[in-house]
XYZ file of C-alpha atoms in Angstrom:
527
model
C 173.159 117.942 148.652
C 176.677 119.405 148.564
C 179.353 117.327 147.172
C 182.440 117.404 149.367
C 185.003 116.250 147.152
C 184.772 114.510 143.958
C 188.191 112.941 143.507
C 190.313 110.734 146.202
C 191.935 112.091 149.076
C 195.345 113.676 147.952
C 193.833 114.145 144.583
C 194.380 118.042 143.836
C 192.266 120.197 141.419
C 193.371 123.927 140.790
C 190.715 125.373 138.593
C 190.264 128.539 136.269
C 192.482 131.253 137.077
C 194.887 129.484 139.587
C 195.539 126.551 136.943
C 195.913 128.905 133.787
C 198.556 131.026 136.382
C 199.989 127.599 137.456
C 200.635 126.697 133.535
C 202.039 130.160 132.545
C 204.430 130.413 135.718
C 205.474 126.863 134.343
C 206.162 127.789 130.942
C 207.597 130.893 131.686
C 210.422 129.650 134.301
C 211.672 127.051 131.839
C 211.657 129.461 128.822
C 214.126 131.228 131.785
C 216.029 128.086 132.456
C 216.799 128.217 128.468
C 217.174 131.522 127.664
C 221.041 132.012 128.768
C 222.123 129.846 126.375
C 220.595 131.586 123.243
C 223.211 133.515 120.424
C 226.695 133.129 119.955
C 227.126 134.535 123.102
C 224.929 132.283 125.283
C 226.345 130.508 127.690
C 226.433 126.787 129.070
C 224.568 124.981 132.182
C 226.230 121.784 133.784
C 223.822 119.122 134.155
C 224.564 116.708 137.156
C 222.766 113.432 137.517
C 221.648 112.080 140.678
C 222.316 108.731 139.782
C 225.631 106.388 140.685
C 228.846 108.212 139.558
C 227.110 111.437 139.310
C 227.985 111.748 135.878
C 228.138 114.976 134.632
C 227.375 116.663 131.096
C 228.453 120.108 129.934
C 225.814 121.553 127.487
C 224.415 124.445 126.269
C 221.831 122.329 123.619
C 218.045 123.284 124.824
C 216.450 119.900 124.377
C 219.636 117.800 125.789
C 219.055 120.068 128.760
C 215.362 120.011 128.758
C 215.306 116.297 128.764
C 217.241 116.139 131.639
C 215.388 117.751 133.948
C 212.693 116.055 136.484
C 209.974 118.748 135.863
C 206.505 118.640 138.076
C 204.341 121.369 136.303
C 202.113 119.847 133.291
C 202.213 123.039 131.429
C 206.574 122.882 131.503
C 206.210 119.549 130.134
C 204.690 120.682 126.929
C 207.692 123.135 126.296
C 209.715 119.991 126.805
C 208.245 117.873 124.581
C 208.330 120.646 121.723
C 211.335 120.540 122.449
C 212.538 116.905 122.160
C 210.459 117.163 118.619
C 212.243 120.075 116.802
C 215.638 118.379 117.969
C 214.417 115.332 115.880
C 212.659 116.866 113.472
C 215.705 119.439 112.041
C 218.217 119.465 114.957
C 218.368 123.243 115.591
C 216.227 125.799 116.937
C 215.496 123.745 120.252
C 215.904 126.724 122.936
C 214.418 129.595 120.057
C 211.309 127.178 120.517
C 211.130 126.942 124.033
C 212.012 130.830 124.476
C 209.539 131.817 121.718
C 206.411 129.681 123.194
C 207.497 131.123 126.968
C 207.649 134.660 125.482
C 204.168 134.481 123.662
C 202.352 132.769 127.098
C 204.157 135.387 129.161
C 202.355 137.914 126.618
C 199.202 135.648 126.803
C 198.952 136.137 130.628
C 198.749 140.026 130.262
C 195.937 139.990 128.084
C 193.986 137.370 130.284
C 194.703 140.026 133.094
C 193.111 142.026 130.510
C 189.743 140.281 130.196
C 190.206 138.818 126.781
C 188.868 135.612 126.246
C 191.859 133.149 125.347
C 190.141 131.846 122.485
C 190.428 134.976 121.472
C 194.120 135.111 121.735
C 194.537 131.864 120.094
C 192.550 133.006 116.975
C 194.826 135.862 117.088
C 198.165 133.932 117.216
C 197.138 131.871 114.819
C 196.234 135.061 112.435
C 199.579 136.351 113.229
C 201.698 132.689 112.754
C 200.326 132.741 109.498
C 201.503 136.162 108.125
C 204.797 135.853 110.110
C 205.129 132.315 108.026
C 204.000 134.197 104.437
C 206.418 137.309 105.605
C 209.309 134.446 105.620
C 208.173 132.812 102.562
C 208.655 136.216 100.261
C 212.039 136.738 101.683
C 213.850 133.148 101.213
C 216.572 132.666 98.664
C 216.741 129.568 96.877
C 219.843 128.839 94.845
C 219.290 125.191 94.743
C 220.434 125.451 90.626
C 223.957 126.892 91.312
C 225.954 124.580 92.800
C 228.639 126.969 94.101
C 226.235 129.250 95.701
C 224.310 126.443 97.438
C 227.689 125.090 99.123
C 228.324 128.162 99.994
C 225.011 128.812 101.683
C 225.438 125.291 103.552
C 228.463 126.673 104.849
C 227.068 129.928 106.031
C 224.645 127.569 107.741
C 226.657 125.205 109.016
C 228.681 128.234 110.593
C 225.621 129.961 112.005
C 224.437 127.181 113.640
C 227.798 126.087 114.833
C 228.552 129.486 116.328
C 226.008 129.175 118.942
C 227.803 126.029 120.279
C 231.117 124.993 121.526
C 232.717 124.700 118.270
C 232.728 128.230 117.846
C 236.165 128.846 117.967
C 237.054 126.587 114.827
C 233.703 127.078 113.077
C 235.029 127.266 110.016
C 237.035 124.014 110.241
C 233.359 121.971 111.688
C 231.709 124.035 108.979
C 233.943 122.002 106.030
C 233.585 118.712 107.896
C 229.755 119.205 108.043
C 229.459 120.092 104.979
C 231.658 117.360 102.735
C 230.017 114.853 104.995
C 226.169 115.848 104.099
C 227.381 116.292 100.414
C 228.182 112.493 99.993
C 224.518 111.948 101.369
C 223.289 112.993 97.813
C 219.731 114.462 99.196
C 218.865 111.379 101.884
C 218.917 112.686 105.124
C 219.707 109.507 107.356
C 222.626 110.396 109.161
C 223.606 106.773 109.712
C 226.209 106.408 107.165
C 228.245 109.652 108.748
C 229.889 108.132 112.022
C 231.114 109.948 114.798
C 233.735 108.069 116.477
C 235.231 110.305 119.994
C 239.024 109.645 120.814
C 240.363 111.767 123.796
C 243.309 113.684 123.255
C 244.886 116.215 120.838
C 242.276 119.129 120.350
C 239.026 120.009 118.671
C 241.080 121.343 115.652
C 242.707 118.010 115.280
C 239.256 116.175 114.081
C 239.402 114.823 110.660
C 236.306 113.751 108.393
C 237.577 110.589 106.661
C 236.061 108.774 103.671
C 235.021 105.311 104.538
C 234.505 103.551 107.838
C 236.395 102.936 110.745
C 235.277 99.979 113.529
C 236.544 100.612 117.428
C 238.255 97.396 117.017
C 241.529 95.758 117.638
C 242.829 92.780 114.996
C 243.243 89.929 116.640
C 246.947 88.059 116.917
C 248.382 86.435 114.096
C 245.599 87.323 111.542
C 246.693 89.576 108.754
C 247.043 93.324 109.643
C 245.873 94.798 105.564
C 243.824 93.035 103.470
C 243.125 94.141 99.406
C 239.460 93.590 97.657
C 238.163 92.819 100.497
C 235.352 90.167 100.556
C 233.185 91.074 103.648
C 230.967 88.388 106.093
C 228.759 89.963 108.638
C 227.558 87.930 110.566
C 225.864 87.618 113.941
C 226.618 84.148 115.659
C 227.563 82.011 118.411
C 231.295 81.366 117.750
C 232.173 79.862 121.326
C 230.736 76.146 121.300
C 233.050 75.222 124.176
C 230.740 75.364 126.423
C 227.414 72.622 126.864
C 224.638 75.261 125.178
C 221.777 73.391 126.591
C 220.892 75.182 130.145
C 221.290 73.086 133.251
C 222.862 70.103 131.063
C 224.620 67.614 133.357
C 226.906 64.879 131.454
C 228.477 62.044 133.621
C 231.379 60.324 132.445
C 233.015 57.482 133.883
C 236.893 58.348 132.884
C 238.562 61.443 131.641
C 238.875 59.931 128.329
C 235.075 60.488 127.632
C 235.400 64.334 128.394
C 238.103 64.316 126.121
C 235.484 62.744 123.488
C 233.321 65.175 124.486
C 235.147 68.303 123.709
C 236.186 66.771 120.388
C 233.199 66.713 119.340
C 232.733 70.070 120.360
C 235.980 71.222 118.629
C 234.801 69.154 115.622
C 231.629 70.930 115.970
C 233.324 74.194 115.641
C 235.448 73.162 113.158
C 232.395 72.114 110.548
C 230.868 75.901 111.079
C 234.519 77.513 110.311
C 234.241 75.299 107.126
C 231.335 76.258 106.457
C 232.150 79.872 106.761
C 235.319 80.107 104.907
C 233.841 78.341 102.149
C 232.242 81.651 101.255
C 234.730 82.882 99.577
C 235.764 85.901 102.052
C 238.804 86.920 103.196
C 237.237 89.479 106.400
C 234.332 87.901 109.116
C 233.287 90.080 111.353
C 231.134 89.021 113.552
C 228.802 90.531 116.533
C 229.299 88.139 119.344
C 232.775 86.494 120.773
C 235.021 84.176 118.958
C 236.629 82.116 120.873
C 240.514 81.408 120.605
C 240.041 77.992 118.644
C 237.990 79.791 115.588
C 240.102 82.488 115.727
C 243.017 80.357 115.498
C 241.629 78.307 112.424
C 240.586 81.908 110.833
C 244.351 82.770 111.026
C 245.425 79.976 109.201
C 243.247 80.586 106.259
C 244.528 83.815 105.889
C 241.676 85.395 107.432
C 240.900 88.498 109.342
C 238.491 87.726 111.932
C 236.824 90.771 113.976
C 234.574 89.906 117.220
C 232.516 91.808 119.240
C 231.965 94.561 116.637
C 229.219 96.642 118.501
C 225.621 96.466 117.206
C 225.463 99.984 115.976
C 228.706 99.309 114.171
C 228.141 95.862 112.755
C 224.293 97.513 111.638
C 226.413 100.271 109.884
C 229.209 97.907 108.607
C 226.621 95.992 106.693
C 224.465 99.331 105.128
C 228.248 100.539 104.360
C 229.888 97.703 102.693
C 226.790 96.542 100.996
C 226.148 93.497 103.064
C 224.117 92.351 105.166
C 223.928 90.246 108.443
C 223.972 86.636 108.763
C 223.581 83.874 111.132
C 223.476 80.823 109.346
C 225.815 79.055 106.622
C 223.880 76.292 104.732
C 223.409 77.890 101.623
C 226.657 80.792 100.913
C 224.663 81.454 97.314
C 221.760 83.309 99.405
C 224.138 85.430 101.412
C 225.225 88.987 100.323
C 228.670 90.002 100.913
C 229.837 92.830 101.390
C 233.101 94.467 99.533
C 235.620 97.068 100.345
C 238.796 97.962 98.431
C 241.163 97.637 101.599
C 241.012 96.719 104.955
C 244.039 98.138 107.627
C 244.938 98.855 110.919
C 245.332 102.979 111.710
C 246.183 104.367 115.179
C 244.446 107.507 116.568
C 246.405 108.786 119.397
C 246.628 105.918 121.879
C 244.480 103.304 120.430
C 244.077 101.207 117.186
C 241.614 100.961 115.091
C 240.048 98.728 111.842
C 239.799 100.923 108.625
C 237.605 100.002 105.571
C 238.103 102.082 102.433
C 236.706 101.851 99.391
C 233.743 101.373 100.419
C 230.673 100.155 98.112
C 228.287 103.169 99.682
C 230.198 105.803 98.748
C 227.805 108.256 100.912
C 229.449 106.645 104.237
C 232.276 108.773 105.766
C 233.518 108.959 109.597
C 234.005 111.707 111.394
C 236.743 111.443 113.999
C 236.446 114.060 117.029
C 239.718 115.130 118.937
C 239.125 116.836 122.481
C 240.449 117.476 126.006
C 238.048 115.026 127.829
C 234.939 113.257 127.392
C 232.950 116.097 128.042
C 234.172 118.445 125.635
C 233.743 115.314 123.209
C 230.358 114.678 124.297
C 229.268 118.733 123.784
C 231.103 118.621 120.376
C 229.022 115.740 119.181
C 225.636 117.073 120.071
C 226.941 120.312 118.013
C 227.935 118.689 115.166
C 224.870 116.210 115.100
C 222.694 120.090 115.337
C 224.918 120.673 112.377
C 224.583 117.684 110.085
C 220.907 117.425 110.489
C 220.065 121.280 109.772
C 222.193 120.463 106.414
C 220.824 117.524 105.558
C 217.496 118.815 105.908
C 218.386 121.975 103.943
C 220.107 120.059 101.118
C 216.084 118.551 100.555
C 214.472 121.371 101.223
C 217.053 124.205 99.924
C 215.205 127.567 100.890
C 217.872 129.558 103.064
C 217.038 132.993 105.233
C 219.590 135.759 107.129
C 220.026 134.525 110.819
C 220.949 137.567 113.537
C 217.470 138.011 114.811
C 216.677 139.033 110.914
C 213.733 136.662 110.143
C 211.847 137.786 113.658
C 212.376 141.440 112.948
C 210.363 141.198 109.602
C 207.991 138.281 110.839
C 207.323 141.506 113.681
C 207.111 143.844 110.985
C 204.425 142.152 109.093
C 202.381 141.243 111.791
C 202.070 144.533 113.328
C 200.525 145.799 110.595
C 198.205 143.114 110.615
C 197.514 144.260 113.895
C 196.795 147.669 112.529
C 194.399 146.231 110.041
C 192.300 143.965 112.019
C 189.448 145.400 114.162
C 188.285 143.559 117.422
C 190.267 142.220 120.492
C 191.818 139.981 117.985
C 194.301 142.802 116.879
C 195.302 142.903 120.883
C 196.901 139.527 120.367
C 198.576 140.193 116.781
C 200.044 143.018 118.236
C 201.207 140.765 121.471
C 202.810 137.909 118.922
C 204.467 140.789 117.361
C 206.272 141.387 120.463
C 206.980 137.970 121.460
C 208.739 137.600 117.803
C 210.759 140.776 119.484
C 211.804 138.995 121.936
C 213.810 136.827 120.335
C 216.715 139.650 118.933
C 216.427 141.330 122.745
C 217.588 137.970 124.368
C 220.285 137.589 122.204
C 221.355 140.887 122.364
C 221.182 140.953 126.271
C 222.918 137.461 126.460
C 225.983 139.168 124.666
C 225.997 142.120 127.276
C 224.721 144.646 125.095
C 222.198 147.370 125.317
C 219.249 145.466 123.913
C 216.508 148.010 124.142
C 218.970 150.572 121.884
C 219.532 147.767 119.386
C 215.870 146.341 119.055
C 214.884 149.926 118.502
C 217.751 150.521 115.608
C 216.666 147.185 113.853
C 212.731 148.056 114.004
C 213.840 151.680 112.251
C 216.471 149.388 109.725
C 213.625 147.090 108.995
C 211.155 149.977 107.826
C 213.449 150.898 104.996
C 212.184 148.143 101.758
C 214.817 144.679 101.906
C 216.557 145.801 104.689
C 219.204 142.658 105.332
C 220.041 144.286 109.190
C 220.209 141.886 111.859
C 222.373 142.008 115.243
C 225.931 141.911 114.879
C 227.458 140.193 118.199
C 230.435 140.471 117.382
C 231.201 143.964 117.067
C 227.590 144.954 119.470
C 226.088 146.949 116.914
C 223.488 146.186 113.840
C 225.301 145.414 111.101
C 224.587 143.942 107.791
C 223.581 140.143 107.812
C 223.900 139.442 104.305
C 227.890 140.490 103.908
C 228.671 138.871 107.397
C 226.922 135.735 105.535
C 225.159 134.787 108.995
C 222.001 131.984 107.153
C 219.726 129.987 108.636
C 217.655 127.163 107.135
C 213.881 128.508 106.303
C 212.447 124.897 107.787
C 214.215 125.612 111.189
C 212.776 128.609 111.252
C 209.150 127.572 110.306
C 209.378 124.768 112.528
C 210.037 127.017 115.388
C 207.201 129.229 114.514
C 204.642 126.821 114.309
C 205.944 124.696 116.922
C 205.419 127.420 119.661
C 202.435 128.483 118.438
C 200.842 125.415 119.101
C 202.333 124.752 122.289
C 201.708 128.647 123.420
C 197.886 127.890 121.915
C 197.733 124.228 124.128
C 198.608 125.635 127.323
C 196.375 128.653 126.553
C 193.253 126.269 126.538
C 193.792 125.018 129.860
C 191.551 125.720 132.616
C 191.597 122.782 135.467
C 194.715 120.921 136.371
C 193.676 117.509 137.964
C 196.905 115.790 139.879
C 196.211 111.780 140.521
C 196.439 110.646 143.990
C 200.348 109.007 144.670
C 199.504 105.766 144.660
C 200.307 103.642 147.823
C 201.946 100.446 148.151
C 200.286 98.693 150.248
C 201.771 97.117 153.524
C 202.680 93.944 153.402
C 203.050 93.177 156.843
């Protein structure tokens, strides 16, 4: 007895060779989506959403793109989610990823025409990801010791990866901002305590890295405007008891004098917390929620600065900076920590003021303050400098530094095509194949800049069989030129992550053969 179908109606099934084409199309057209925007000379998409005020972003980031798309085909979804995880994991390298796993499944789908069994190919990528990864590991320079040497390789980083992005133009000036702001990290590589605060206006070259931290914030009226030895309160508390708190509370009086009693109590009510607060000892409360006029007005006249409405993200980071932490209640001011800060003061950054604290007890924190054009331009220089700080900061833990310019895949090709040469079997089929997808990498970026790629790709391969050749593609001047004296670096773990990253996505998609697509579900009628 003949099954008709197995699954619901509208269910769809595409099985063997029309769901491994169905994957590889998908891969392949977003490793095309992508692949403009590799190299210094890649170029941006605009990314508009569908949703009210069709907001639009500016980008030429791969996973900030990725993410953004509505994508149907399972296989695409993979690329995307490799994606998302190298831009959390170390920040750069998200479109090398998603071009490198395209390349190798675009490879992939010639050998399957072929007749080779993809297991086969995926024991042959993995033979190859392995030497590619030792080939990188005997070339990396380390100069963790030297202190001079390591800035400077930070900076050649910091430069490389900036040059890719908007910034390029004052790459130099980002470069020295990155850098002094991972350097006060010491080795920990949360970004928290570097914030980014955007200010239209002025441009790009006009952003400024300065020590301590700066709230969005306005001083309120009548409070002091600079405060010395600051003692800190951070708190996170109702400070508007004007209103009845209990939901759906009714009071009925029986003259207006009673609802005067009542909101003296209130005021009294308000007046016991203030107490309570200011007998902490502190000279600065911020706080998370409102204050209403009556607090703030009793703040003022003990000589204190009160700030309300400090964002969460702000308040979180005020506390981690300053050394204190957040409170909500005032019984006991012997459990609470304060925090310090040697001066508190009011700056202006074009248009609008702002609340500065200096002297700050974490001496790690520092805030970087972005000039630009419009919102867009600020929006694209963030996501560049956010690529920037977290390659550094995961370089300053893990200090191992390799030439950029297509460099590392020209000998990771090198070395695995004469693995190829070595191993008998299909298998060497595949090593050869990885080889070429490694190739791929150099050609894009050469094509994206306009040049002859196939000339170039050809010169490197012939550089690269001479012993430590440091030859890599030279943008700039559209020729192969010398990576070490145009001090182009890359971090070894961006690198490594890439590798392995779309090796294992390339190998996932490989192993499919059945797609199964749910039937939509229906909502019923509710007539």
């Amino acid at each position: 007895m003949a099954i008709d179908s197995l699954f619901k109606d509208e269910a769809t099934e595409e099985k063997g060779e029309r769901a491994r084409m169905a994957s590889f199309i998908g891969a392949m057209a977003i490793a095309d989506v992508v692949k403009t925007t590799l190299g210094p000379k890649g170029m941006d998409k605009i990314l508009q959403s569908a949703g009210r005020g069709h907001s639009v972003t500016v980008t030429n980031d791969g996973a900030t793109i990725l993410k953004s798309l509505h994508i149907d085909n399972p296989a695409a979804k993979v690329l995307v989610d490799i994606s998302k995880v190298q831009d959390d994991e170390v920040g750069d390298g998200t479109t090398s990823v998603v071009v490198l796993a395209g390349e190798l499944l675009r490879e992939a789908e010639k050998l399957v025409s072929a007749k080779i069994h993809p297991m086969t190919i995926i024991s042959g990528y993995r033979m190859a990801a392995e030497c590619a990864r030792d080939a990188l590991l005997k070339r990396v320079m380390d100069n963790k010791e030297d202190a001079e040497k390591f800035k400077s390789d930070l900076m050649k980083i910091a430069m490389t990866t900036l040059s890719s992005k908007i910034l390029s133009q004052d790459k130099e000036h980002f470069a020295q901002l990155s850098v002094e702001a991972v350097m006060r990290l010491k080795g920990s590589t949360n970004l928290e305590s570097i914030q980014i605060i955007k200010k239209p206006g002025g441009s790009l070259r006009d952003s400024f890295l300065d020590e301590g931290f700066i709230l969005d914030k306005k001083i309120g009226i009548g409070q002091p405007k600079r405060i010395e030895n600051a003692k800190i309160l951070v708190a996170n508390t109702a400070m508007d008891t004007d209103k009845v708190k209990i939901y759906g509370a009714r009071v009925r009086v029986d003259s207006m004098a009673k609802v005067a009693e009542i909101e003296e109590a209130e005021k009294e009510k308000m007046r016991e917390k203030v107490k309570k607060i200011i007998a902490h000892g502190i000279n600065c409360f911020v706080n998370r929620q409102l204050i209403y006029n009556f607090p703030e007005e009793l703040f003022a006249d003990s000589g204190i600065l009160a700030i309300e409405h400090a964002d969460f993200d702000g308040i979180e980071r005020l506390g981690l900076v300053t050394g204190g932490e957040i409170a909500s209640t005032f019984d006991n001011p012997e459990s609470v920590k304060l925090g310090h800060c040697k001066l508190i003061e009011e700056i202006m950054i074009g248009e609008d003021k702002l609340i500065h604290f200096s002297g700050v007890e974490m001496g790690q924190a520092c805030t970087i303050v972005l000039r630009g054009a419009s919102f867009h331009v600020l929006d694209e220089a963030e996501r560049s400098l956010h690529d920037a700080l977290c390659v550094l900061s995961q370089t300053v833990v893990d200090s191992r530094v390799l030439l950029g310019g297509g460099w590392p895949e020209m000998v990771m090709a090198k070395e695995v095509d004469e693995l190829a040469r070595k191993t008998p079997g299909k298998k060497s089929h595949a090593i050869e194949a990885f080889s070429r997808s490694l190739q791929a990498i150099p050609t894009i970026i050469a094509d994206n800049a306009g040049l002859d790629s196939a000339d170039l790709i050809a010169q490197l391969r012939a550089e690269h069989h001479k012993e430590g050749s440091t030859a890599g593609i030279d943008v700039i001047s559209g020729a192969v030129g010398d990576m070490e004296k145009l001090g182009i670096s890359e971090a070894f773990k961006v690198k490594q992550a890439v590798l392995l990253s779309a090796t294992e996505a390339a190998e996932m998609i490989l192993r499919v053969d059945e797609i199964i697509t749910c039937a939509p579900r229906r909502r019923e009628d509710r007539m």
